[in-house]
XYZ file of C-alpha atoms in Angstrom:
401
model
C 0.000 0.000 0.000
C 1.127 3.157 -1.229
C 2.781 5.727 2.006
C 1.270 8.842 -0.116
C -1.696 10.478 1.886
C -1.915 14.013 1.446
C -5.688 14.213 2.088
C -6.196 14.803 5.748
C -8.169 17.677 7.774
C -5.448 20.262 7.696
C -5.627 19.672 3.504
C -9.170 20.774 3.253
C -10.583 22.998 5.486
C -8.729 26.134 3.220
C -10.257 24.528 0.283
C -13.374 24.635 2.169
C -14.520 20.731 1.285
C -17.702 19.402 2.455
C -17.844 15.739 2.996
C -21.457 14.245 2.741
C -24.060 14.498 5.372
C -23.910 11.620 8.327
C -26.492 9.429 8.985
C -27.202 7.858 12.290
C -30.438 5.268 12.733
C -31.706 2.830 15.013
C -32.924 -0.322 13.438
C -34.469 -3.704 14.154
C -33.470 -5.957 11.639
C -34.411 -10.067 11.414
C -35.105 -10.729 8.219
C -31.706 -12.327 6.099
C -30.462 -10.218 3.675
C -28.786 -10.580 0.114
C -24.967 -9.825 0.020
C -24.312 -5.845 -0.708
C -22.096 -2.917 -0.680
C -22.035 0.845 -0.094
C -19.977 3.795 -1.139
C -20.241 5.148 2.353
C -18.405 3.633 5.502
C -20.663 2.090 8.001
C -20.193 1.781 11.996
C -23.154 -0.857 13.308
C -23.560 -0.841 17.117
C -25.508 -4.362 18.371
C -27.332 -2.724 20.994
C -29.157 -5.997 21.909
C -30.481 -9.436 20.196
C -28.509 -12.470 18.695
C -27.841 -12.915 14.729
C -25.066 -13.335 12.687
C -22.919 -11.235 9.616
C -21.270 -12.485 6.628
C -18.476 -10.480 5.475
C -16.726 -11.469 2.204
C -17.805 -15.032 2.620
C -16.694 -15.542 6.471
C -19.636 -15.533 8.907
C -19.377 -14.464 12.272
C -22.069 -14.197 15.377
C -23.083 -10.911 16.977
C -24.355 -10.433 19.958
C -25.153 -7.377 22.224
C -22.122 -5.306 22.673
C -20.419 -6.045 19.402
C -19.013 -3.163 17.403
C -18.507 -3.410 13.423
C -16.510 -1.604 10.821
C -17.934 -2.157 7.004
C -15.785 -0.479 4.901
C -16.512 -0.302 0.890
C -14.775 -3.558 -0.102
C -16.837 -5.477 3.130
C -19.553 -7.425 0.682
C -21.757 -8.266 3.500
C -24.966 -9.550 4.824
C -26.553 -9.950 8.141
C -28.180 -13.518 8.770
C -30.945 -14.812 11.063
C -32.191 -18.042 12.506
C -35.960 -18.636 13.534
C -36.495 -15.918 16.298
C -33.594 -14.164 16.081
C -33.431 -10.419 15.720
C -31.079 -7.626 16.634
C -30.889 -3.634 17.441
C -28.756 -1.890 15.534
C -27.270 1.536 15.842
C -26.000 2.391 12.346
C -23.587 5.188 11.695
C -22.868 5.664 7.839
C -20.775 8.622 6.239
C -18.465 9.206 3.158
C -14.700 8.673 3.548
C -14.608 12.453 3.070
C -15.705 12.483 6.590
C -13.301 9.984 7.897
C -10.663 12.680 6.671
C -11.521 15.470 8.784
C -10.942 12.842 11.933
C -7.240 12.701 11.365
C -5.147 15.930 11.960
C -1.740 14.404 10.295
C -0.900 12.209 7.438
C 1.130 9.259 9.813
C -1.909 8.881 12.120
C -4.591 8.753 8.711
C -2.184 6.573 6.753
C -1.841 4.172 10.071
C -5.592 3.707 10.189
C -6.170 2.913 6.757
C -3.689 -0.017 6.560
C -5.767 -1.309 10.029
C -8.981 -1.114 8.070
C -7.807 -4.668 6.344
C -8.274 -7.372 9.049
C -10.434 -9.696 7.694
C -13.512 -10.146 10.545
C -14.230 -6.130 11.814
C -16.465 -7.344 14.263
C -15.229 -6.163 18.220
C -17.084 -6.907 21.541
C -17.221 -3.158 23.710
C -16.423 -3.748 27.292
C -19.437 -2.252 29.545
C -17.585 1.241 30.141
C -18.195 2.073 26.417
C -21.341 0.195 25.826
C -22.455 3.100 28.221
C -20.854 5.572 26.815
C -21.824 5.022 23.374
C -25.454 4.484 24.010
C -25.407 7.942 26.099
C -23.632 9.256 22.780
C -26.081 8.202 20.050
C -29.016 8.846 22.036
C -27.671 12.369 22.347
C -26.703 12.593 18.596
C -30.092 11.178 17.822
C -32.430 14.001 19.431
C -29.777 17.141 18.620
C -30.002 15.288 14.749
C -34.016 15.833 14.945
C -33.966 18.647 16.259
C -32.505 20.413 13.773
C -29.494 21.985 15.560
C -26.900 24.345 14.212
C -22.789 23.301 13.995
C -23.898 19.784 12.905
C -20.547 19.034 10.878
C -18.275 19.853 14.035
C -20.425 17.219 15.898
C -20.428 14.452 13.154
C -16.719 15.155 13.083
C -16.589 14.333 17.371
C -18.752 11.512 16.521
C -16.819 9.736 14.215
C -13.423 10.048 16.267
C -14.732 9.370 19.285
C -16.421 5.867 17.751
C -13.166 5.325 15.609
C -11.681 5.917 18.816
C -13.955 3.208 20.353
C -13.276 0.215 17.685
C -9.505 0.638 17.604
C -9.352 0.668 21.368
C -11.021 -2.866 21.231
C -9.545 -3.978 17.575
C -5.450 -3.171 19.137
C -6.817 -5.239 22.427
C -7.626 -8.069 20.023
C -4.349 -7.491 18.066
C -2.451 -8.293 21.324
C -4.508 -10.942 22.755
C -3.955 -12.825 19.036
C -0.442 -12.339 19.507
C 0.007 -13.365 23.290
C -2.042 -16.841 21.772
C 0.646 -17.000 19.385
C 3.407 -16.293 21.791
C 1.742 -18.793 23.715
C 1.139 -21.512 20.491
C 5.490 -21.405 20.238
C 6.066 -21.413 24.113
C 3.844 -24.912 24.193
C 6.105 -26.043 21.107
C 8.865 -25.333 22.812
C 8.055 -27.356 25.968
C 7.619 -29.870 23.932
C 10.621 -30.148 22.252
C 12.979 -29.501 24.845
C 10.865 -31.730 27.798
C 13.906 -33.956 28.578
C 16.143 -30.572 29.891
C 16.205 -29.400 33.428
C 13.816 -26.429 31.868
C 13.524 -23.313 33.658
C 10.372 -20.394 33.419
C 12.749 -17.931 32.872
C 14.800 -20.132 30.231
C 11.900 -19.852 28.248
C 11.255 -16.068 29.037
C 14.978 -15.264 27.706
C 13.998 -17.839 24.614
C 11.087 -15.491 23.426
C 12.613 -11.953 24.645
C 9.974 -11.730 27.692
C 10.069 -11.530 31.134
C 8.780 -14.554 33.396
C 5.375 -13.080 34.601
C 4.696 -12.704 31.034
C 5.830 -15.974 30.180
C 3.655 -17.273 32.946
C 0.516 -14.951 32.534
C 0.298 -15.856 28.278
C 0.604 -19.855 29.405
C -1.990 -19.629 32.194
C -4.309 -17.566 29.792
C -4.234 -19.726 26.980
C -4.213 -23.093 28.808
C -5.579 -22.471 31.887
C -2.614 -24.206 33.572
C 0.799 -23.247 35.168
C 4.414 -23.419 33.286
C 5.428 -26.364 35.621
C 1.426 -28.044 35.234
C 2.271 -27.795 31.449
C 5.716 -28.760 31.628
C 4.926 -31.815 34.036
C 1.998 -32.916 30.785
C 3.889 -33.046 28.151
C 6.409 -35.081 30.548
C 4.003 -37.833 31.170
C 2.626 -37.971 28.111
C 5.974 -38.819 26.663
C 6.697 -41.057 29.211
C 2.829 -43.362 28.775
C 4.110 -43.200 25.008
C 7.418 -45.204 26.560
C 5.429 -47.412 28.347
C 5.139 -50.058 25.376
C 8.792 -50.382 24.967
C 9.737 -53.139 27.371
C 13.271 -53.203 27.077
C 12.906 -49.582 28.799
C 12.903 -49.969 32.640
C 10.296 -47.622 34.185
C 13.299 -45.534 35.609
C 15.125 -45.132 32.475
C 11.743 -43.955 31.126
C 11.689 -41.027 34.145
C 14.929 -40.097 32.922
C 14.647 -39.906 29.712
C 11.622 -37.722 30.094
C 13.193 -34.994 32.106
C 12.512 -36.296 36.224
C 16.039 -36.161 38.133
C 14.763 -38.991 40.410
C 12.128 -41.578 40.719
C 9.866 -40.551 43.405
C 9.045 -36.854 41.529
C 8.768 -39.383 38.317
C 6.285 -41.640 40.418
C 4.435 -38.649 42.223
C 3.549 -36.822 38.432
C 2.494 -40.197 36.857
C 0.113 -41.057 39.509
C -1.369 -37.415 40.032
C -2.082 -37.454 35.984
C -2.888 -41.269 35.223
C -3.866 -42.320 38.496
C -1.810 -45.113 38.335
C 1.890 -45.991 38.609
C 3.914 -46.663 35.480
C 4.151 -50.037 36.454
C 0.034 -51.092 36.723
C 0.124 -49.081 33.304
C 2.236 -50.841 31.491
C 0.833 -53.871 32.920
C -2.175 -52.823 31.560
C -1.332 -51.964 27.804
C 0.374 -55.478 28.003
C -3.017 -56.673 28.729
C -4.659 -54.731 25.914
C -2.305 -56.702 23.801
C -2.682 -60.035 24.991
C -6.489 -59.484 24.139
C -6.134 -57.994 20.981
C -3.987 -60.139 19.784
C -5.961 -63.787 20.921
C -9.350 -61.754 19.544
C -7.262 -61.699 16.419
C -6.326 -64.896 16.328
C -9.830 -66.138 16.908
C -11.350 -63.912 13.985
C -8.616 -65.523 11.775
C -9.288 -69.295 12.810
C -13.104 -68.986 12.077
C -12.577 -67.707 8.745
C -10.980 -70.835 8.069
C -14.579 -72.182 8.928
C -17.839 -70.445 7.581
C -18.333 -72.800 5.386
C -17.819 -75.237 7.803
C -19.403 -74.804 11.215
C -17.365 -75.226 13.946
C -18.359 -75.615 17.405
C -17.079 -73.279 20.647
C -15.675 -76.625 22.277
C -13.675 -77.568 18.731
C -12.083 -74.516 18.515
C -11.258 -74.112 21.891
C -9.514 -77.533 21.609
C -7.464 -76.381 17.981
C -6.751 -72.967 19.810
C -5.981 -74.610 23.372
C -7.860 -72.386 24.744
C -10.449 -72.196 27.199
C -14.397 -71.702 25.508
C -14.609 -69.188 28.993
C -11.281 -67.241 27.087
C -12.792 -67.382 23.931
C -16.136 -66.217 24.829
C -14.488 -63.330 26.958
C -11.860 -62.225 24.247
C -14.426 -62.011 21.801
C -16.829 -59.572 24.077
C -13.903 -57.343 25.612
C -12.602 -56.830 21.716
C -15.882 -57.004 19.304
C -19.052 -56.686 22.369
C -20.526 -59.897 21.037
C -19.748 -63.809 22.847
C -18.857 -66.490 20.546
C -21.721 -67.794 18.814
C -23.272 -63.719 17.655
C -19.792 -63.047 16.729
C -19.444 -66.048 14.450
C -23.195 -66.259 13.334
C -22.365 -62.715 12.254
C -19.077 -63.543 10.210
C -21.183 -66.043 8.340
C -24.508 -63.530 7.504
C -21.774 -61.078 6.195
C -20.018 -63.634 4.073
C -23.304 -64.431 2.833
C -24.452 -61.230 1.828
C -21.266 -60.929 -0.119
C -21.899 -63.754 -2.473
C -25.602 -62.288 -2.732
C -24.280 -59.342 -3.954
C -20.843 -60.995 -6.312
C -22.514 -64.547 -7.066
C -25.638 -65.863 -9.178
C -26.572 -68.163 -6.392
C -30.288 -68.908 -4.951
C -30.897 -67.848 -1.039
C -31.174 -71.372 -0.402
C -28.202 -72.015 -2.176
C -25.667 -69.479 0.177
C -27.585 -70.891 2.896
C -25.718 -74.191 2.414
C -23.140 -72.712 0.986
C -22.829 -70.390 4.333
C -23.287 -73.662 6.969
C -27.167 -72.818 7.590
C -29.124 -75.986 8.070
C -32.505 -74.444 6.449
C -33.245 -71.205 5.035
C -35.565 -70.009 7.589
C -33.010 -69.834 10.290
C -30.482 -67.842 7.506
C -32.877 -65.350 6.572
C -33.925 -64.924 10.561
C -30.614 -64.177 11.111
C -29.528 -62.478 8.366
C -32.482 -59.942 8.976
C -30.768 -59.298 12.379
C -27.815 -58.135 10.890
C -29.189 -56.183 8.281
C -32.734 -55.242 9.010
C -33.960 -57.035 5.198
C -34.404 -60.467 4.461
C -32.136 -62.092 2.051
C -34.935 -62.227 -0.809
C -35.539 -58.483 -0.284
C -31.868 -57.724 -0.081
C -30.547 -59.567 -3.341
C -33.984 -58.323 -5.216
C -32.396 -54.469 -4.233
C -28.803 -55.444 -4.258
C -27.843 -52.623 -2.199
C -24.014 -52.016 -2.586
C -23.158 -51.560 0.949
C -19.715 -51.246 2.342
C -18.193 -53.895 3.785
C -19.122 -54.438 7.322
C -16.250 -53.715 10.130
C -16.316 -55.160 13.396
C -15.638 -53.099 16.194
């Protein structure tokens, strides 16, 4: 953007230029509107209600207290739900106005480079939702009542509300940054976990002093440097867990602790367990995924040919108690759903890929008669077989959980 902006106050009053007139309304608007523009700048104060705006295809929701800026190149819309509505203050003028509010060419060439963030929606604390209500409504009545010196007072007007949004908009500026500040710091933590880390380590790392450091962290996470720090420790250290050949105090080291009781304290005040019963239960998981696999496997090998709980308990030399409660801790179904299951679905599959009768994959599938297929085949897929291979529905392939 070009630095040259000779056009300020100071420019025209000896030339004696007249901006447009200012307009300044109160509205109630709910209906949705189509997408527009205007010449003039716009300043819309929500002074109550719920809604939402679209500006230049980003929609945002507005709410009592929110301030916006609509500028020329703001295509923009304001968008309701059933029952919403909102009050509106709405300030419009010509940028020939917005001149007269700047008295030098750094301060008007600042606040036209500002006018380019994307959403120009702020939120007003209380102190100047009072202030500019008192404003407006004052405005309002000397507007209809026909008073004198009008210009001077649209010129107050606009820098006080200018005055208003960039208050709010800079306050915004900084709390973006401090999340960004705060996005790195986390990163940082992260990375560098296994050192003796320090708050003010990280405060000389990003230029800032430690109350800073430690205000940005708290604000963004809610928790303390060390809370934080002490996370991203154990999380490391569960993701060690799995690796066996790692003793549970080589796994405190690695992860930062200088001895094993601060390593034991911080595991059980975040997993509420010791590193030991949690690795002892991952190995667990394991040992049931893995004999839930093998069963799966072992009685795909038989849907043609039904096999009983006893005879695979016997090939698998395991117990039919183990089977049964392998199959419910990994799929939620005991051994005979779970199998009558695999079955339907291979069925369905050669419904769908072969030119074969019901009573044909029936057989095919280990069903003694075709009544108890199609009972529980409907089960599994809410159709009977007929009904399903007259449709032949391409559904996906069905995944056990």
């Amino acid at each position: 953007m070009t630095d040259n902006f000779p056009y300020i106050s100071g420019d025209y009053f000896s030339e004696k230029y007249q901006p447009f007139e200012l307009t300044l309304t109160n509205e109630t608007l709910f209906k949705t509107e189509k997408e527009h523009f205007r010449n003039e700048i716009e300043y819309i104060y929500v002074s109550d209600g719920l809604g939402s705006i679209e500006i230049n295809g980003a929609v945002v929701s507005i709410k009592k207290g929110d301030f916006i800026q609509l500028m020329p190149y703001h295509v923009h819309r304001f968008i309701f739900e059933k029952e919403e509505s909102i009050q509106i203050v709405k300030i419009r003028f010509s940028i020939g106005l917005l001149l007269y509010t700047s008295t030098n060419k750094k301060n008007y060439l600042k606040s036209i480079q500002s006018l380019e963030n994307s959403i120009p929606v702020v939120h007003l604390n209380e102190r100047f939702q009072r202030r500019l209500a008192f404003i407006f409504e004052e405005t309002i009545f000397d507007i209809n009542e026909g008073k004198k010196g009008l210009e001077t007072l649209y010129i107050s007007l606009i820098s006080f509300i200018s005055y208003a949004y960039y208050y709010h908009y800079n306050q915004l500026i900084e709390e973006k940054e401090k999340q960004h500040f705060g996005g790195r710091m986390l990163q940082y933590i992260q990375f560098h976990h296994q050192e003796q880390l320090t708050i003010n380590q990280v405060a000389d790392v990003f230029s800032l002093g430690a109350e800073e450091v430690k205000e940005i962290l708290y604000d963004l996470t809610g928790f303390s440097f060390t809370q934080l720090l002490n996370q991203v420790r154990i999380r490391n250290a569960v993701a060690l867990t799995q690796f066996n050949e790692l003793s549970i105090n080589q796994i405190g080291k690695i992860c930062g602790y200088q001895t094993d009781s601060a390593f034991y304290k911080q595991f059980k005040l975040l997993e509420n367990k010791t590193p030991e019963c949690y690795r002892q239960e991952i190995k667990g998981q394991e040992d049931i995924q893995s004999d839930a696999f093998e069963i799966f496997l072992f009685l795909m090998e038989y849907l043609c040919e039904p096999i009983t709980i006893n005879e695979l308990a016997k090939k698998l030399n395991f117990s039919e108690k183990k089977i049964n409660n392998r199959l419910k801790e990994a799929f939620n179904l005991n051994f005979h759903d779970f199998y009558t299951k695999l079955r339907i679905v291979a069925a369905r599959n050669l419904l769908i890929s072969m030119p074969l009768k019901v009573e044909e994959v029936a057989l095919k599938m280990g069903f003694q008669d075709r009544l108890t297929f199609s009972r529980n085949f409907k089960k599994v897929f809410g159709v009977t077989p007929s009904q399903y291979k007259k449709t032949k529905e391409e559904d996906e392939i069905l995944i056990f959980y």
